[in-house]
Amino acid sequence: MDKVTVAHIRDSGGIFGAERVILTIGKNIDKKYKVILICLRSPDGKSDILMKKAEEIGVQVISVDVSGKMDFSSIKHIRDILKKHQVKILH
């Protein structure tokens, strides 16, 4: 049976509540699921710590560079990632 892909999309300024939840899920989820983190990365690099922590626990990280709140090219990129990885659950 193929694994069900769960994707988390997050822009982060550090490791706080939501980030801890994502990391806990990624570390402890049933092995029938594959977890990926789509990390929205702005030029300030604040999401780098979340990406590093996720990679350390074995979560696949995909970085999407964003240049503002309504960056339509980033939205298209995220859509393409969701299709490519056949994401069934989006959080």
mmCIF file of N, CA and C in Angstrom:
data_model
loop_
_atom_site.group_PDB
_atom_site.id
_atom_site.type_symbol
_atom_site.label_atom_id
_atom_site.label_comp_id
_atom_site.label_asym_id
_atom_site.label_seq_id
_atom_site.Cartn_x
_atom_site.Cartn_y
_atom_site.Cartn_z
ATOM 1 N N MET A 1 0.835 -1.184 0.000
ATOM 2 C CA MET A 1 0.000 0.000 0.000
ATOM 3 C C MET A 1 0.881 1.250 0.000
ATOM 4 N N ASP A 2 0.546 2.203 -0.865
ATOM 5 C CA ASP A 2 1.295 3.453 -0.920
ATOM 6 C C ASP A 2 1.023 4.302 0.320
ATOM 7 N N LYS A 3 2.026 5.048 0.706
ATOM 8 C CA LYS A 3 1.868 5.950 1.844
ATOM 9 C C LYS A 3 0.987 7.134 1.452
ATOM 10 N N VAL A 4 0.206 7.607 2.389
ATOM 11 C CA VAL A 4 -0.605 8.810 2.205
ATOM 12 C C VAL A 4 0.289 10.003 2.530
ATOM 13 N N THR A 5 0.367 10.954 1.611
ATOM 14 C CA THR A 5 1.226 12.112 1.826
ATOM 15 C C THR A 5 0.464 13.225 2.526
ATOM 16 N N VAL A 6 1.053 13.680 3.621
ATOM 17 C CA VAL A 6 0.532 14.797 4.410
ATOM 18 C C VAL A 6 1.502 15.957 4.238
ATOM 19 N N ALA A 7 0.995 17.111 3.827
ATOM 20 C CA ALA A 7 1.854 18.287 3.663
ATOM 21 C C ALA A 7 1.462 19.362 4.662
ATOM 22 N N HIS A 8 2.462 19.942 5.256
ATOM 23 C CA HIS A 8 2.272 21.094 6.134
ATOM 24 C C HIS A 8 2.871 22.289 5.403
ATOM 25 N N ILE A 9 2.148 23.381 5.349
ATOM 26 C CA ILE A 9 2.670 24.621 4.762
ATOM 27 C C ILE A 9 2.856 25.607 5.904
ATOM 28 N N ARG A 10 4.058 26.153 6.008
ATOM 29 C CA ARG A 10 4.329 27.033 7.132
ATOM 30 C C ARG A 10 5.356 28.098 6.780
ATOM 31 N N ASP A 11 5.077 29.304 7.229
ATOM 32 C CA ASP A 11 6.033 30.403 7.246
ATOM 33 C C ASP A 11 6.365 30.591 8.720
ATOM 34 N N SER A 12 7.599 30.662 9.056
ATOM 35 C CA SER A 12 7.945 30.640 10.473
ATOM 36 C C SER A 12 8.973 31.696 10.827
ATOM 37 N N GLY A 13 8.834 32.206 12.037
ATOM 38 C CA GLY A 13 9.817 33.136 12.573
ATOM 39 C C GLY A 13 10.637 32.510 13.683
ATOM 40 N N GLY A 14 10.422 31.206 13.904
ATOM 41 C CA GLY A 14 11.122 30.487 14.960
ATOM 42 C C GLY A 14 10.359 29.228 15.308
ATOM 43 N N ILE A 15 10.770 28.591 16.385
ATOM 44 C CA ILE A 15 10.113 27.367 16.821
ATOM 45 C C ILE A 15 9.162 27.725 17.968
ATOM 46 N N PHE A 16 7.883 27.831 17.612
ATOM 47 C CA PHE A 16 6.841 28.178 18.574
ATOM 48 C C PHE A 16 5.787 27.063 18.571
ATOM 49 N N GLY A 17 4.586 27.347 18.987
ATOM 50 C CA GLY A 17 3.542 26.336 19.126
ATOM 51 C C GLY A 17 3.234 25.555 17.866
ATOM 52 N N ALA A 18 2.901 26.238 16.786
ATOM 53 C CA ALA A 18 2.534 25.561 15.539
ATOM 54 C C ALA A 18 3.707 24.764 14.976
ATOM 55 N N GLU A 19 4.884 25.324 15.078
ATOM 56 C CA GLU A 19 6.073 24.630 14.578
ATOM 57 C C GLU A 19 6.349 23.364 15.393
ATOM 58 N N ARG A 20 6.156 23.455 16.694
ATOM 59 C CA ARG A 20 6.353 22.276 17.554
ATOM 60 C C ARG A 20 5.343 21.177 17.207
ATOM 61 N N VAL A 21 4.114 21.572 16.904
ATOM 62 C CA VAL A 21 3.101 20.591 16.507
ATOM 63 C C VAL A 21 3.528 19.891 15.213
ATOM 64 N N ILE A 22 3.969 20.653 14.237
ATOM 65 C CA ILE A 22 4.418 20.068 12.968
ATOM 66 C C ILE A 22 5.572 19.096 13.197
ATOM 67 N N LEU A 23 6.530 19.490 14.010
ATOM 68 C CA LEU A 23 7.683 18.626 14.278
ATOM 69 C C LEU A 23 7.271 17.370 15.046
ATOM 70 N N THR A 24 6.365 17.514 15.987
ATOM 71 C CA THR A 24 5.891 16.355 16.756
ATOM 72 C C THR A 24 5.143 15.379 15.856
ATOM 73 N N ILE A 25 4.283 15.908 15.012
ATOM 74 C CA ILE A 25 3.560 15.046 14.067
ATOM 75 C C ILE A 25 4.553 14.348 13.145
ATOM 76 N N GLY A 26 5.486 15.101 12.604
ATOM 77 C CA GLY A 26 6.466 14.523 11.686
ATOM 78 C C GLY A 26 7.283 13.411 12.313
ATOM 79 N N LYS A 27 7.593 13.549 13.576
ATOM 80 C CA LYS A 27 8.416 12.566 14.278
ATOM 81 C C LYS A 27 7.616 11.330 14.693
ATOM 82 N N ASN A 28 6.345 11.516 15.026
ATOM 83 C CA ASN A 28 5.578 10.442 15.662
ATOM 84 C C ASN A 28 4.442 9.860 14.826
ATOM 85 N N ILE A 29 4.225 10.365 13.631
ATOM 86 C CA ILE A 29 3.088 9.904 12.839
ATOM 87 C C ILE A 29 3.268 8.445 12.411
ATOM 88 N N ASP A 30 2.162 7.766 12.270
ATOM 89 C CA ASP A 30 2.154 6.379 11.807
ATOM 90 C C ASP A 30 2.907 6.279 10.479
ATOM 91 N N LYS A 31 3.652 5.194 10.304
ATOM 92 C CA LYS A 31 4.508 5.024 9.122
ATOM 93 C C LYS A 31 3.724 4.857 7.815
ATOM 94 N N LYS A 32 2.387 4.752 7.880
ATOM 95 C CA LYS A 32 1.607 4.679 6.641
ATOM 96 C C LYS A 32 1.460 6.063 5.996
ATOM 97 N N TYR A 33 1.957 7.082 6.691
ATOM 98 C CA TYR A 33 1.923 8.449 6.173
ATOM 99 C C TYR A 33 3.332 8.934 5.856
ATOM 100 N N LYS A 34 3.420 9.747 4.834
ATOM 101 C CA LYS A 34 4.665 10.439 4.497
ATOM 102 C C LYS A 34 4.408 11.913 4.763
ATOM 103 N N VAL A 35 5.250 12.541 5.555
ATOM 104 C CA VAL A 35 5.070 13.947 5.912
ATOM 105 C C VAL A 35 6.077 14.795 5.153
ATOM 106 N N ILE A 36 5.575 15.856 4.537
ATOM 107 C CA ILE A 36 6.469 16.847 3.929
ATOM 108 C C ILE A 36 6.132 18.220 4.498
ATOM 109 N N LEU A 37 7.138 19.036 4.593
ATOM 110 C CA LEU A 37 6.976 20.412 5.051
ATOM 111 C C LEU A 37 7.286 21.330 3.881
ATOM 112 N N ILE A 38 6.294 22.110 3.490
ATOM 113 C CA ILE A 38 6.503 23.140 2.472
ATOM 114 C C ILE A 38 6.715 24.427 3.256
ATOM 115 N N CYS A 39 7.930 24.883 3.252
ATOM 116 C CA CYS A 39 8.305 26.022 4.084
ATOM 117 C C CYS A 39 8.391 27.280 3.224
ATOM 118 N N LEU A 40 7.570 28.258 3.560
ATOM 119 C CA LEU A 40 7.589 29.538 2.853
ATOM 120 C C LEU A 40 8.784 30.327 3.380
ATOM 121 N N ARG A 41 9.671 30.639 2.484
ATOM 122 C CA ARG A 41 10.946 31.236 2.892
ATOM 123 C C ARG A 41 11.059 32.651 2.346
ATOM 124 N N SER A 42 11.071 33.614 3.263
ATOM 125 C CA SER A 42 11.250 35.003 2.881
ATOM 126 C C SER A 42 12.738 35.348 2.944
ATOM 127 N N PRO A 43 13.122 36.474 2.361
ATOM 128 C CA PRO A 43 14.550 36.823 2.322
ATOM 129 C C PRO A 43 15.225 36.941 3.689
ATOM 130 N N ASP A 44 14.438 37.155 4.762
ATOM 131 C CA ASP A 44 15.053 37.298 6.087
ATOM 132 C C ASP A 44 15.592 35.980 6.650
ATOM 133 N N GLY A 45 15.220 34.847 6.053
ATOM 134 C CA GLY A 45 15.754 33.563 6.462
ATOM 135 C C GLY A 45 15.248 33.044 7.795
ATOM 136 N N LYS A 46 14.168 33.621 8.320
ATOM 137 C CA LYS A 46 13.667 33.211 9.635
ATOM 138 C C LYS A 46 13.126 31.783 9.653
ATOM 139 N N SER A 47 12.761 31.249 8.512
ATOM 140 C CA SER A 47 12.228 29.881 8.456
ATOM 141 C C SER A 47 13.329 28.826 8.463
ATOM 142 N N ASP A 48 14.569 29.237 8.356
ATOM 143 C CA ASP A 48 15.670 28.276 8.258
ATOM 144 C C ASP A 48 15.748 27.330 9.449
ATOM 145 N N ILE A 49 15.471 27.823 10.660
ATOM 146 C CA ILE A 49 15.562 26.971 11.842
ATOM 147 C C ILE A 49 14.513 25.858 11.800
ATOM 148 N N LEU A 50 13.297 26.182 11.342
ATOM 149 C CA LEU A 50 12.259 25.156 11.216
ATOM 150 C C LEU A 50 12.664 24.122 10.173
ATOM 151 N N MET A 51 13.185 24.576 9.053
ATOM 152 C CA MET A 51 13.610 23.653 8.007
ATOM 153 C C MET A 51 14.698 22.714 8.532
ATOM 154 N N LYS A 52 15.649 23.256 9.258
ATOM 155 C CA LYS A 52 16.755 22.451 9.812
ATOM 156 C C LYS A 52 16.225 21.410 10.798
ATOM 157 N N LYS A 53 15.350 21.829 11.709
ATOM 158 C CA LYS A 53 14.800 20.904 12.710
ATOM 159 C C LYS A 53 13.988 19.796 12.052
ATOM 160 N N ALA A 54 13.200 20.150 11.032
ATOM 161 C CA ALA A 54 12.393 19.148 10.325
ATOM 162 C C ALA A 54 13.288 18.129 9.630
ATOM 163 N N GLU A 55 14.322 18.602 8.952
ATOM 164 C CA GLU A 55 15.255 17.688 8.283
ATOM 165 C C GLU A 55 15.935 16.761 9.285
ATOM 166 N N GLU A 56 16.255 17.275 10.473
ATOM 167 C CA GLU A 56 16.923 16.475 11.503
ATOM 168 C C GLU A 56 16.077 15.276 11.949
ATOM 169 N N ILE A 57 14.745 15.413 11.888
ATOM 170 C CA ILE A 57 13.886 14.298 12.309
ATOM 171 C C ILE A 57 13.388 13.472 11.120
ATOM 172 N N GLY A 58 13.895 13.769 9.934
ATOM 173 C CA GLY A 58 13.574 12.961 8.763
ATOM 174 C C GLY A 58 12.380 13.414 7.951
ATOM 175 N N VAL A 59 11.902 14.619 8.189
ATOM 176 C CA VAL A 59 10.801 15.162 7.392
ATOM 177 C C VAL A 59 11.379 15.783 6.125
ATOM 178 N N GLN A 60 10.782 15.451 4.992
ATOM 179 C CA GLN A 60 11.211 16.056 3.738
ATOM 180 C C GLN A 60 10.796 17.526 3.738
ATOM 181 N N VAL A 61 11.729 18.396 3.433
ATOM 182 C CA VAL A 61 11.473 19.835 3.426
ATOM 183 C C VAL A 61 11.596 20.362 2.006
ATOM 184 N N ILE A 62 10.598 21.125 1.604
ATOM 185 C CA ILE A 62 10.631 21.789 0.306
ATOM 186 C C ILE A 62 10.497 23.281 0.577
ATOM 187 N N SER A 63 11.486 24.025 0.168
ATOM 188 C CA SER A 63 11.511 25.463 0.398
ATOM 189 C C SER A 63 10.881 26.192 -0.793
ATOM 190 N N VAL A 64 10.010 27.137 -0.470
ATOM 191 C CA VAL A 64 9.398 27.975 -1.505
ATOM 192 C C VAL A 64 9.724 29.426 -1.159
ATOM 193 N N ASP A 65 10.513 30.049 -2.016
ATOM 194 C CA ASP A 65 10.854 31.456 -1.797
ATOM 195 C C ASP A 65 9.642 32.330 -2.098
ATOM 196 N N VAL A 66 9.346 33.232 -1.169
ATOM 197 C CA VAL A 66 8.219 34.146 -1.344
ATOM 198 C C VAL A 66 8.721 35.584 -1.249
ATOM 199 N N SER A 67 8.039 36.453 -1.964
ATOM 200 C CA SER A 67 8.461 37.854 -1.961
ATOM 201 C C SER A 67 7.348 38.788 -1.495
ATOM 202 N N GLY A 68 6.365 38.263 -0.808
ATOM 203 C CA GLY A 68 5.279 39.086 -0.296
ATOM 204 C C GLY A 68 4.060 38.239 0.003
ATOM 205 N N LYS A 69 3.023 38.883 0.527
ATOM 206 C CA LYS A 69 1.824 38.147 0.925
ATOM 207 C C LYS A 69 1.042 37.590 -0.255
ATOM 208 N N MET A 70 1.075 38.228 -1.376
ATOM 209 C CA MET A 70 0.341 37.769 -2.559
ATOM 210 C C MET A 70 1.306 37.512 -3.711
ATOM 211 N N ASP A 71 2.201 36.586 -3.507
ATOM 212 C CA ASP A 71 3.191 36.211 -4.509
ATOM 213 C C ASP A 71 2.602 35.071 -5.350
ATOM 214 N N PHE A 72 1.996 35.426 -6.477
ATOM 215 C CA PHE A 72 1.278 34.453 -7.283
ATOM 216 C C PHE A 72 2.188 33.368 -7.866
ATOM 217 N N SER A 73 3.436 33.684 -8.135
ATOM 218 C CA SER A 73 4.336 32.645 -8.643
ATOM 219 C C SER A 73 4.602 31.592 -7.553
ATOM 220 N N SER A 74 4.648 32.011 -6.303
ATOM 221 C CA SER A 74 4.820 31.062 -5.199
ATOM 222 C C SER A 74 3.582 30.197 -5.023
ATOM 223 N N ILE A 75 2.416 30.780 -5.208
ATOM 224 C CA ILE A 75 1.166 30.021 -5.117
ATOM 225 C C ILE A 75 1.157 28.925 -6.185
ATOM 226 N N LYS A 76 1.567 29.264 -7.383
ATOM 227 C CA LYS A 76 1.634 28.273 -8.462
ATOM 228 C C LYS A 76 2.658 27.183 -8.125
ATOM 229 N N HIS A 77 3.786 27.591 -7.578
ATOM 230 C CA HIS A 77 4.823 26.635 -7.195
ATOM 231 C C HIS A 77 4.288 25.650 -6.145
ATOM 232 N N ILE A 78 3.566 26.152 -5.157
ATOM 233 C CA ILE A 78 2.976 25.288 -4.124
ATOM 234 C C ILE A 78 1.979 24.320 -4.754
ATOM 235 N N ARG A 79 1.147 24.818 -5.649
ATOM 236 C CA ARG A 79 0.183 23.953 -6.344
ATOM 237 C C ARG A 79 0.908 22.820 -7.071
ATOM 238 N N ASP A 80 1.984 23.152 -7.746
ATOM 239 C CA ASP A 80 2.759 22.145 -8.471
ATOM 240 C C ASP A 80 3.375 21.110 -7.525
ATOM 241 N N ILE A 81 3.847 21.556 -6.369
ATOM 242 C CA ILE A 81 4.408 20.637 -5.371
ATOM 243 C C ILE A 81 3.332 19.678 -4.874
ATOM 244 N N LEU A 82 2.150 20.210 -4.578
ATOM 245 C CA LEU A 82 1.051 19.377 -4.081
ATOM 246 C C LEU A 82 0.673 18.308 -5.101
ATOM 247 N N LYS A 83 0.642 18.685 -6.369
ATOM 248 C CA LYS A 83 0.327 17.717 -7.424
ATOM 249 C C LYS A 83 1.439 16.680 -7.576
ATOM 250 N N LYS A 84 2.682 17.139 -7.635
ATOM 251 C CA LYS A 84 3.830 16.247 -7.840
ATOM 252 C C LYS A 84 3.921 15.191 -6.740
ATOM 253 N N HIS A 85 3.670 15.591 -5.512
ATOM 254 C CA HIS A 85 3.808 14.675 -4.369
ATOM 255 C C HIS A 85 2.484 13.981 -4.021
ATOM 256 N N GLN A 86 1.472 14.218 -4.822
ATOM 257 C CA GLN A 86 0.156 13.603 -4.629
ATOM 258 C C GLN A 86 -0.321 13.726 -3.190
ATOM 259 N N VAL A 87 -0.299 14.960 -2.710
ATOM 260 C CA VAL A 87 -0.695 15.263 -1.329
ATOM 261 C C VAL A 87 -2.190 14.989 -1.168
ATOM 262 N N LYS A 88 -2.516 14.203 -0.152
ATOM 263 C CA LYS A 88 -3.911 13.868 0.148
ATOM 264 C C LYS A 88 -4.450 14.652 1.333
ATOM 265 N N ILE A 89 -3.556 15.053 2.245
ATOM 266 C CA ILE A 89 -3.950 15.822 3.423
ATOM 267 C C ILE A 89 -3.070 17.062 3.490
ATOM 268 N N LEU A 90 -3.709 18.214 3.576
ATOM 269 C CA LEU A 90 -2.989 19.491 3.627
ATOM 270 C C LEU A 90 -3.312 20.163 4.948
ATOM 271 N N HIS A 91 -2.259 20.556 5.645
ATOM 272 C CA HIS A 91 -2.447 21.177 6.963
ATOM 273 C C HIS A 91 -1.737 22.509 6.983
#
